[in-house]
């Protein structure tokens, strides 16, 4: 009965490789997100996406791309991995909130990416 | 940056005591949310307070919001060892066009000693 799931939980890879992280939600939410949490626990939005609109944080390198095969999935693909990409990546989902805002978000367990 | 700032960065208390964490932000908001993150886990939503609300309760949690001061506080009463976690405030700020992203604060690490 997992609400938001991510795979893999741990990912260790070498610089220059391409990798993907998968995310699935079974909550029927219409919006999904990717966040990056650094070693100081600072959490930063990377993307928000529903079936109509992709909002990209302007600081995210174009090596990162979200791919959504359907409303329940938002995968994160990363090209040419760099050392600085090492972090914990969280997927989340939410319903569209009142007055165009957003309500509570449900987070996945995170994927710890280590680039060597 | 429009991110929130949390105070204190770390808080250590004895079981049974109350814990208060503060959050300040810079721009007008649609709502403010508090999340908990246990070590090695994802974030869990605790409470949402809208910009037209001043106080909200949920079990042992009490959240206040002062939009004139652009600040919020989270009070955990009668703390337990299981409350040990990082606590984050997150704002949905009003920007031109949309208010669809959460901007997280830097977090407060709460340690409750048994």
XYZ file of N, CA and C in Angstrom:
690
model
N 0.822 -1.197 0.000
C 0.000 0.000 0.000
C 0.864 1.258 0.000
N 2.101 1.125 -0.517
C 3.023 2.248 -0.558
C 2.432 3.381 -1.382
N 2.517 4.616 -0.884
C 1.920 5.737 -1.581
C 2.818 6.232 -2.704
N 4.063 6.562 -2.358
C 5.040 7.014 -3.341
C 6.272 6.126 -3.194
N 6.630 5.470 -4.262
C 7.783 4.570 -4.210
C 8.834 5.014 -5.216
N 10.082 4.749 -4.859
C 11.206 5.086 -5.724
C 12.128 3.891 -5.829
N 12.737 3.740 -6.985
C 13.777 2.719 -7.141
C 14.885 3.281 -8.017
N 16.135 2.960 -7.723
C 16.569 2.177 -6.560
C 16.665 3.041 -5.300
N 16.903 2.422 -4.174
C 17.108 3.164 -2.937
C 18.537 3.710 -2.872
N 19.470 2.941 -3.385
C 20.866 3.369 -3.451
C 21.362 3.190 -4.883
N 22.181 4.141 -5.319
C 22.733 4.089 -6.668
C 24.158 4.614 -6.610
N 25.105 3.753 -6.920
C 26.512 4.143 -6.952
C 26.985 3.971 -8.388
N 27.574 5.019 -8.931
C 27.965 4.978 -10.324
C 29.172 5.875 -10.555
N 29.764 5.749 -11.722
C 30.958 6.536 -12.016
C 30.607 7.783 -12.814
N 31.472 8.744 -12.711
C 31.326 9.978 -13.476
C 31.176 9.662 -14.960
N 30.316 10.430 -15.600
C 30.133 10.268 -17.035
C 29.026 9.319 -17.430
N 28.604 8.481 -16.475
C 27.525 7.531 -16.791
C 26.168 8.229 -16.870
N 25.216 7.537 -17.484
C 23.819 7.973 -17.537
C 23.007 7.024 -16.662
N 22.137 7.593 -15.841
C 21.328 6.760 -14.957
C 19.909 7.296 -14.860
N 19.002 6.414 -14.444
C 17.610 6.820 -14.222
C 17.148 6.387 -12.842
N 16.268 7.194 -12.279
C 15.599 6.861 -11.027
C 14.095 6.837 -11.327
N 13.448 5.794 -10.851
C 12.017 5.654 -11.146
C 11.173 6.074 -9.950
N 10.016 6.617 -10.240
C 9.087 7.021 -9.185
C 7.664 6.686 -9.614
N 6.921 6.146 -8.671
C 5.516 5.809 -8.922
C 4.675 6.233 -7.729
N 3.486 6.766 -8.000
C 2.551 7.082 -6.914
C 1.196 6.449 -7.220
N 0.573 5.918 -6.171
C -0.731 5.274 -6.335
C -1.829 6.046 -5.614
N -1.618 7.355 -5.488
C -2.557 8.205 -4.753
C -3.546 8.909 -5.666
N -3.373 8.755 -6.964
C -4.252 9.450 -7.891
C -3.977 10.936 -7.996
N -2.805 11.360 -7.558
C -2.451 12.773 -7.619
C -2.157 13.209 -9.045
N -2.333 14.511 -9.284
C -2.130 14.990 -10.645
C -0.792 15.689 -10.857
N -0.065 15.905 -9.795
C 1.217 16.598 -9.914
C 2.307 15.821 -9.192
N 3.454 15.713 -9.841
C 4.592 15.031 -9.247
C 5.812 15.934 -9.295
N 6.777 15.632 -8.414
C 7.931 16.509 -8.220
C 9.197 15.694 -8.038
N 10.301 16.341 -8.349
C 11.611 15.823 -7.968
C 12.342 16.883 -7.168
N 12.937 16.426 -6.045
C 13.728 17.285 -5.188
C 15.126 16.698 -5.048
N 16.073 17.593 -4.789
C 17.442 17.168 -4.472
C 17.757 17.640 -3.058
N 18.235 16.724 -2.216
C 18.635 17.086 -0.855
C 20.136 16.879 -0.726
N 20.836 17.967 -0.389
C 22.295 17.871 -0.311
C 22.744 17.378 1.064
N 24.046 17.357 1.241
C 24.613 16.789 2.476
C 24.253 17.607 3.718
N 23.856 18.854 3.527
C 23.435 19.697 4.652
C 21.928 19.655 4.850
N 21.274 18.733 4.172
C 19.828 18.519 4.269
C 19.008 19.619 3.613
N 19.656 20.472 2.852
C 18.904 21.494 2.156
C 18.165 20.853 0.996
N 16.858 21.090 0.936
C 15.984 20.449 -0.045
C 15.588 21.460 -1.104
N 15.848 21.110 -2.359
C 15.599 22.056 -3.437
C 14.745 21.415 -4.522
N 13.706 22.130 -4.945
C 12.848 21.623 -6.010
C 13.625 21.600 -7.321
N 13.474 20.519 -8.056
C 14.089 20.420 -9.379
C 13.028 20.586 -10.470
N 11.981 19.822 -10.344
C 10.901 19.850 -11.343
C 9.567 19.694 -10.636
N 8.539 20.293 -11.232
C 7.183 19.912 -10.896
C 6.484 19.643 -12.229
N 5.613 18.656 -12.238
C 5.043 18.206 -13.514
C 3.657 17.645 -13.314
N 2.715 18.125 -14.139
C 1.469 17.404 -14.296
C 1.297 17.163 -15.781
N 0.177 16.582 -16.155
C 0.081 16.168 -17.557
C -0.066 17.351 -18.509
N -0.069 18.537 -17.951
C -0.203 19.717 -18.796
C 1.007 20.641 -18.760
N 1.747 20.571 -17.699
C 2.770 21.591 -17.531
C 3.993 21.056 -16.814
N 5.148 21.365 -17.371
C 6.412 21.053 -16.713
C 7.039 22.364 -16.273
N 7.332 22.444 -14.995
C 8.017 23.623 -14.469
C 9.412 23.193 -14.039
N 10.376 23.828 -14.622
C 11.758 23.448 -14.358
C 12.424 24.544 -13.542
N 13.078 24.140 -12.470
C 13.884 25.102 -11.737
C 15.055 25.509 -12.626
N 15.239 26.796 -12.776
C 16.218 27.296 -13.747
C 17.659 26.936 -13.389
N 17.871 26.537 -12.144
C 19.239 26.184 -11.762
C 19.586 24.727 -12.064
N 18.617 23.963 -12.510
C 18.867 22.548 -12.778
C 19.555 22.387 -14.134
N 20.701 21.725 -14.172
C 21.396 21.522 -15.463
C 20.537 20.709 -16.429
N 20.705 20.972 -17.708
C 19.878 20.246 -18.677
C 20.313 18.794 -18.843
N 21.285 18.363 -18.076
C 21.620 16.928 -18.011
C 20.528 16.143 -17.281
N 19.715 16.859 -16.539
C 18.622 16.241 -15.801
C 17.335 16.405 -16.601
N 16.601 15.318 -16.771
C 15.340 15.424 -17.503
C 14.300 14.488 -16.884
N 13.112 15.028 -16.628
C 12.024 14.178 -16.134
C 11.308 13.529 -17.315
N 10.870 12.305 -17.084
C 10.135 11.605 -18.131
C 8.912 10.958 -17.485
N 7.738 11.268 -18.029
C 6.503 10.775 -17.431
C 5.733 9.933 -18.425
N 5.784 8.609 -18.304
C 5.029 7.752 -19.214
C 3.515 7.830 -18.981
N 3.113 8.168 -17.750
C 1.697 8.329 -17.430
C 1.586 9.121 -16.130
N 0.356 9.391 -15.707
C 0.141 10.272 -14.555
C 0.730 9.729 -13.261
N 0.877 8.426 -13.182
C 1.331 7.820 -11.932
C 2.851 7.703 -11.846
N 3.548 8.041 -12.891
C 4.997 7.853 -12.927
C 5.715 9.124 -13.353
N 6.808 9.408 -12.675
C 7.703 10.481 -13.118
C 9.127 10.017 -12.834
N 9.819 9.644 -13.882
C 11.184 9.157 -13.749
C 12.161 10.299 -13.964
N 13.328 10.160 -13.374
C 14.370 11.184 -13.498
C 15.551 10.570 -14.221
N 15.897 11.153 -15.346
C 17.033 10.664 -16.111
C 18.161 11.671 -16.006
N 19.356 11.149 -15.752
C 20.512 12.032 -15.585
C 21.607 11.591 -16.551
N 22.042 12.496 -17.393
C 23.127 12.217 -18.339
C 24.456 12.708 -17.788
N 25.513 12.042 -18.200
C 26.885 12.509 -17.920
C 27.053 12.916 -16.468
N 26.837 11.974 -15.577
C 26.869 12.259 -14.141
C 28.174 12.884 -13.703
N 28.065 13.828 -12.758
C 29.212 14.536 -12.199
C 29.269 14.292 -10.691
N 30.450 14.536 -10.116
C 30.622 14.329 -8.675
C 29.595 15.129 -7.872
N 29.330 16.354 -8.331
C 28.399 17.236 -7.608
C 26.948 16.787 -7.650
N 26.670 15.762 -8.445
C 25.301 15.236 -8.490
C 25.015 14.313 -7.310
N 26.049 13.960 -6.572
C 25.852 13.088 -5.402
C 24.939 13.782 -4.399
N 23.868 13.122 -4.046
C 22.851 13.695 -3.156
C 21.777 12.636 -2.956
N 20.766 13.011 -2.175
C 19.575 12.168 -2.071
C 18.474 12.827 -2.899
N 17.859 12.065 -3.754
C 16.812 12.571 -4.633
C 15.464 12.032 -4.164
N 14.530 12.951 -3.993
C 13.200 12.577 -3.530
C 12.165 12.886 -4.595
N 11.274 11.938 -4.776
C 10.095 12.129 -5.593
C 8.939 12.463 -4.652
N 7.996 13.252 -5.113
C 6.825 13.593 -4.301
C 5.629 13.790 -5.219
N 4.453 13.757 -4.626
C 3.247 14.015 -5.413
C 2.249 14.794 -4.574
N 1.323 15.458 -5.241
C 0.282 16.189 -4.535
C -0.913 16.399 -5.455
N -2.028 16.753 -4.834
C -3.178 17.223 -5.595
C -2.992 18.706 -5.818
N -3.647 19.231 -6.814
C -3.676 20.667 -6.984
C -4.464 21.249 -5.835
N -3.925 22.272 -5.192
C -4.560 22.815 -4.006
C -5.601 23.860 -4.335
N -6.101 24.488 -3.310
C -7.111 25.517 -3.477
C -6.498 26.772 -4.072
N -7.288 27.498 -4.830
C -6.877 28.777 -5.400
C -5.565 28.676 -6.150
N -5.363 27.519 -6.808
C -4.169 27.377 -7.629
C -2.912 27.064 -6.860
N -3.000 27.069 -5.541
C -1.824 26.713 -4.755
C -1.686 25.213 -4.670
N -0.759 24.733 -3.906
C -0.602 23.297 -3.752
C -0.761 22.916 -2.291
N -1.270 21.720 -2.086
C -1.482 21.231 -0.738
C -0.326 20.367 -0.299
N -0.651 19.475 0.618
C 0.402 18.654 1.190
C 1.006 17.737 0.132
N 2.283 17.499 0.293
C 2.980 16.613 -0.618
C 3.333 15.314 0.087
N 3.306 14.241 -0.672
C 3.673 12.920 -0.179
C 5.003 12.553 -0.823
N 5.963 12.239 0.027
C 7.313 11.982 -0.444
C 7.628 10.490 -0.509
N 8.454 10.152 -1.474
C 9.009 8.812 -1.521
C 10.137 8.679 -0.521
N 10.704 7.480 -0.401
C 11.746 7.224 0.596
C 13.110 7.779 0.215
N 13.266 8.221 -1.030
C 14.544 8.797 -1.438
C 15.452 7.799 -2.141
N 16.299 8.327 -3.003
C 17.345 7.544 -3.667
C 18.675 8.223 -3.388
N 19.558 7.503 -2.728
C 20.878 8.074 -2.431
C 21.799 7.790 -3.598
N 22.158 8.835 -4.315
C 23.043 8.717 -5.478
C 24.457 9.105 -5.081
N 25.383 8.217 -5.354
C 26.794 8.498 -5.109
C 27.542 8.370 -6.425
N 28.196 9.452 -6.814
C 28.967 9.456 -8.059
C 30.445 9.430 -7.705
N 31.149 8.455 -8.211
C 32.579 8.308 -7.874
C 33.469 8.640 -9.077
N 17.078 34.858 -2.504
C 16.403 33.577 -2.372
C 15.117 33.730 -1.580
N 14.115 32.954 -1.950
C 12.861 33.053 -1.232
C 12.712 31.941 -0.214
N 13.758 31.179 0.031
C 13.612 30.063 0.952
C 13.412 30.565 2.363
N 12.815 29.692 3.197
C 12.634 30.034 4.589
C 13.895 29.800 5.367
N 13.985 30.478 6.484
C 15.083 30.277 7.400
C 14.510 29.750 8.693
N 15.120 28.715 9.238
C 14.589 28.129 10.452
C 15.523 28.373 11.616
N 14.914 28.453 12.756
C 15.638 28.777 13.973
C 15.020 27.993 15.124
N 15.784 27.290 15.949
C 17.242 27.136 15.812
C 17.601 26.082 14.764
N 18.863 25.960 14.443
C 19.302 24.913 13.518
C 19.262 23.556 14.200
N 19.511 23.571 15.509
C 19.487 22.327 16.279
C 18.908 22.607 17.649
N 18.152 21.642 18.170
C 17.482 21.796 19.459
C 17.515 20.447 20.170
N 17.971 20.469 21.407
C 18.042 19.242 22.185
C 17.269 19.447 23.484
N 16.286 18.581 23.751
C 15.448 18.727 24.943
C 15.248 17.380 25.612
N 14.711 17.405 26.813
C 14.390 16.181 27.533
C 12.964 15.736 27.181
N 12.771 14.461 27.204
C 11.431 13.903 26.979
C 10.441 14.569 27.931
N 9.271 14.905 27.398
C 8.246 15.543 28.211
C 8.232 17.056 28.091
N 9.365 17.632 27.666
C 9.415 19.084 27.493
C 8.750 19.477 26.169
N 8.493 20.762 26.034
C 7.952 21.284 24.776
C 9.100 21.744 23.875
N 8.888 21.625 22.585
C 9.883 22.073 21.612
C 9.242 23.103 20.698
N 9.921 24.220 20.501
C 9.433 25.268 19.618
C 10.461 25.557 18.539
N 9.978 25.535 17.307
C 10.827 25.838 16.155
C 10.198 26.985 15.400
N 11.035 27.853 14.865
C 10.554 29.030 14.167
C 10.996 29.030 12.718
N 10.200 29.675 11.900
C 10.472 29.745 10.470
C 10.164 31.159 10.002
N 11.064 31.740 9.247
C 10.798 33.055 8.647
C 10.946 32.935 7.136
N 10.186 33.747 6.428
C 10.231 33.708 4.968
C 10.187 35.131 4.441
N 10.330 35.270 3.130
C 10.575 36.613 2.602
C 9.442 37.187 1.753
N 8.629 36.327 1.141
C 7.624 36.855 0.217
C 6.227 36.428 0.638
N 5.229 37.010 0.031
C 3.842 36.651 0.330
C 3.587 35.196 -0.028
N 2.801 34.537 0.795
C 2.587 33.103 0.617
C 1.117 32.758 0.432
N 0.893 31.629 -0.189
C -0.446 31.052 -0.298
C -0.711 30.193 0.941
N 0.265 29.370 1.301
C 0.171 28.599 2.531
C 1.568 28.238 3.013
N 1.644 27.749 4.222
C 2.905 27.325 4.806
C 2.690 25.931 5.378
N 3.664 25.059 5.175
C 3.527 23.672 5.615
C 4.741 23.282 6.466
N 4.513 22.361 7.367
C 5.587 21.787 8.166
C 5.698 20.307 7.854
N 6.959 19.866 7.756
C 7.263 18.468 7.457
C 8.270 17.942 8.470
N 8.224 16.631 8.686
C 9.196 15.952 9.522
C 9.983 14.966 8.668
N 11.265 14.845 8.950
C 12.092 13.875 8.251
C 12.910 13.099 9.266
N 12.603 11.830 9.396
C 13.419 10.962 10.225
C 14.679 10.600 9.441
N 15.733 10.268 10.163
C 17.016 9.999 9.551
C 16.906 8.909 8.487
N 17.372 9.210 7.278
C 17.380 8.225 6.213
C 16.021 7.956 5.575
N 15.048 8.804 5.872
C 13.705 8.571 5.346
C 13.226 9.774 4.536
N 12.057 9.605 3.916
C 11.441 10.714 3.201
C 10.733 11.664 4.149
N 10.274 12.771 3.622
C 9.578 13.758 4.436
C 8.125 13.356 4.624
N 7.604 13.682 5.793
C 6.220 13.392 6.118
C 5.525 14.703 6.448
N 4.397 14.930 5.787
C 3.641 16.154 6.014
C 3.029 16.145 7.411
N 3.156 17.269 8.127
C 2.580 17.388 9.466
C 1.335 18.252 9.479
N 1.444 19.433 8.920
C 0.341 20.375 9.054
C 0.479 21.464 7.992
N -0.638 21.957 7.520
C -0.684 23.052 6.543
C -1.498 24.175 7.135
N -0.999 25.391 7.021
C -1.736 26.553 7.493
C -1.823 27.550 6.345
N -3.029 28.027 6.088
C -3.233 28.939 4.976
C -2.911 30.368 5.403
N -2.725 31.222 4.421
C -2.296 32.591 4.720
C -3.341 33.378 5.503
N -4.615 32.960 5.451
C -5.655 33.672 6.195
C -5.932 33.034 7.563
N -5.132 32.059 7.933
C -5.262 31.414 9.244
C -4.128 31.877 10.156
N -4.388 31.873 11.457
C -3.376 32.340 12.400
C -2.842 31.216 13.278
N -3.656 30.196 13.482
C -3.222 29.114 14.358
C -3.927 27.835 13.932
N -3.193 26.723 14.099
C -3.775 25.434 13.769
C -3.195 24.372 14.700
N -4.047 23.394 15.037
C -3.622 22.342 15.950
C -3.805 20.989 15.282
N -2.899 20.078 15.641
C -3.060 18.692 15.213
C -2.393 17.812 16.252
N -3.194 17.198 17.098
C -2.637 16.372 18.173
C -1.750 17.193 19.088
N -0.485 16.801 19.211
C 0.463 17.539 20.072
C 1.151 18.692 19.326
N 0.743 18.946 18.121
C 1.353 20.002 17.318
C 0.488 21.251 17.311
N 1.160 22.384 17.414
C 0.462 23.672 17.284
C 1.308 24.551 16.374
N 0.690 25.063 15.337
C 1.377 25.934 14.392
C 0.734 27.303 14.420
N 1.556 28.327 14.431
C 1.057 29.693 14.323
C 1.661 30.327 13.067
N 0.956 31.303 12.565
C 1.407 32.030 11.384
C 1.162 33.509 11.589
N 2.187 34.307 11.393
C 2.086 35.758 11.479
C 2.545 36.312 10.130
N 1.580 36.629 9.276
C 1.945 37.084 7.927
C 2.544 38.492 7.948
N 2.226 39.269 8.966
C 2.808 40.624 9.041
C 4.300 40.549 9.339
N 4.702 39.532 10.085
C 6.114 39.344 10.392
C 6.767 38.305 9.482
N 5.956 37.702 8.619
C 6.444 36.655 7.723
C 7.163 35.569 8.524
N 6.436 35.047 9.511
C 7.040 34.019 10.348
C 5.998 33.019 10.807
N 6.472 31.832 11.154
C 5.623 30.766 11.658
C 6.381 30.038 12.751
N 5.631 29.404 13.640
C 6.276 28.582 14.651
C 5.568 27.242 14.747
N 6.333 26.236 15.083
C 5.812 24.887 15.329
C 6.128 24.530 16.771
N 5.094 24.221 17.515
C 5.256 23.805 18.901
C 4.879 22.334 19.004
N 5.774 21.551 19.569
C 5.479 20.151 19.874
C 5.407 20.041 21.385
N 4.260 19.682 21.905
C 4.100 19.579 23.346
C 4.394 18.157 23.820
N 4.817 18.061 25.073
C 5.076 16.761 25.708
C 5.884 15.854 24.788
N 7.064 16.308 24.431
C 7.847 15.601 23.415
C 8.210 14.179 23.843
N 8.429 13.355 22.835
C 8.798 11.952 23.036
C 10.082 11.675 22.270
N 10.782 10.636 22.641
C 12.010 10.273 21.937
C 11.741 10.055 20.449
N 10.552 9.549 20.129
C 10.201 9.290 18.729
C 10.016 10.572 17.925
N 9.958 11.729 18.594
C 9.860 13.004 17.873
C 11.214 13.446 17.330
N 12.282 12.766 17.714
C 13.614 13.096 17.208
C 13.626 12.993 15.693
N 13.930 14.102 15.026
C 13.870 14.171 13.570
C 14.290 15.569 13.145
N 14.359 15.779 11.846
C 14.529 17.124 11.302
C 13.154 17.650 10.931
N 12.924 18.910 11.209
C 11.635 19.541 10.924
C 11.861 20.687 9.952
N 11.054 20.694 8.904
C 11.194 21.698 7.856
C 9.900 22.482 7.689
N 10.038 23.787 7.510
C 8.893 24.554 7.039
C 9.029 24.700 5.532
N 7.908 24.826 4.873
C 7.902 24.966 3.419
C 6.794 25.931 3.043
N 7.110 26.841 2.170
C 6.129 27.842 1.782
C 5.719 27.660 0.330
N 4.449 27.922 0.084
C 3.951 28.029 -1.279
C 3.822 29.524 -1.511
N 4.786 30.078 -2.208
C 4.778 31.524 -2.346
C 3.999 31.945 -3.584
N 3.497 33.146 -3.508
C 2.704 33.684 -4.598
C 3.638 34.407 -5.556
N 3.748 33.867 -6.746
C 4.570 34.536 -7.752
C 3.685 34.820 -8.949
N 4.190 35.546 -9.895
C 3.373 35.870 -11.056
C 3.002 34.598 -11.789
N 1.726 34.363 -11.948
C 1.278 33.226 -12.748
C 0.868 32.007 -11.962
N 1.652 31.606 -10.984
C 1.318 30.337 -10.337
C 1.920 30.270 -8.947
N 1.389 29.380 -8.177
C 1.915 29.135 -6.830
C 1.999 27.629 -6.682
N 2.875 27.004 -7.416
C 2.855 25.555 -7.513
C 4.112 24.882 -7.041
N 4.920 25.574 -6.292
C 6.117 24.925 -5.796
C 6.262 25.181 -4.323
N 6.797 24.177 -3.641
C 7.156 24.323 -2.246
C 8.603 24.766 -2.153
N 8.849 25.763 -1.332
C 10.212 26.204 -1.069
C 10.514 25.884 0.379
N 11.510 25.037 0.582
C 11.800 24.533 1.918
C 12.804 25.404 2.658
N 12.625 25.440 3.975
C 13.595 26.074 4.840
C 14.773 25.151 5.078
N 15.682 25.617 5.888
C 16.935 24.893 6.132
C 16.787 23.790 7.175
N 15.683 23.783 7.894
C 15.423 22.687 8.819
C 15.964 22.900 10.218
N 15.278 22.306 11.178
C 15.723 22.254 12.570
C 15.880 20.794 12.956
N 17.049 20.442 13.461
C 17.278 19.081 13.937
C 16.882 19.017 15.412
N 15.815 18.287 15.694
C 15.334 18.136 17.071
C 15.794 16.799 17.624
N 16.403 16.847 18.793
C 16.783 15.624 19.501
C 16.065 15.610 20.832
N 15.294 14.565 21.076
C 14.577 14.418 22.342
C 15.257 13.303 23.121
N 15.802 13.668 24.265
C 16.568 12.726 25.075
C 15.655 11.999 26.047
N 15.790 10.675 26.135
C 14.903 9.905 27.020
C 15.241 10.122 28.492
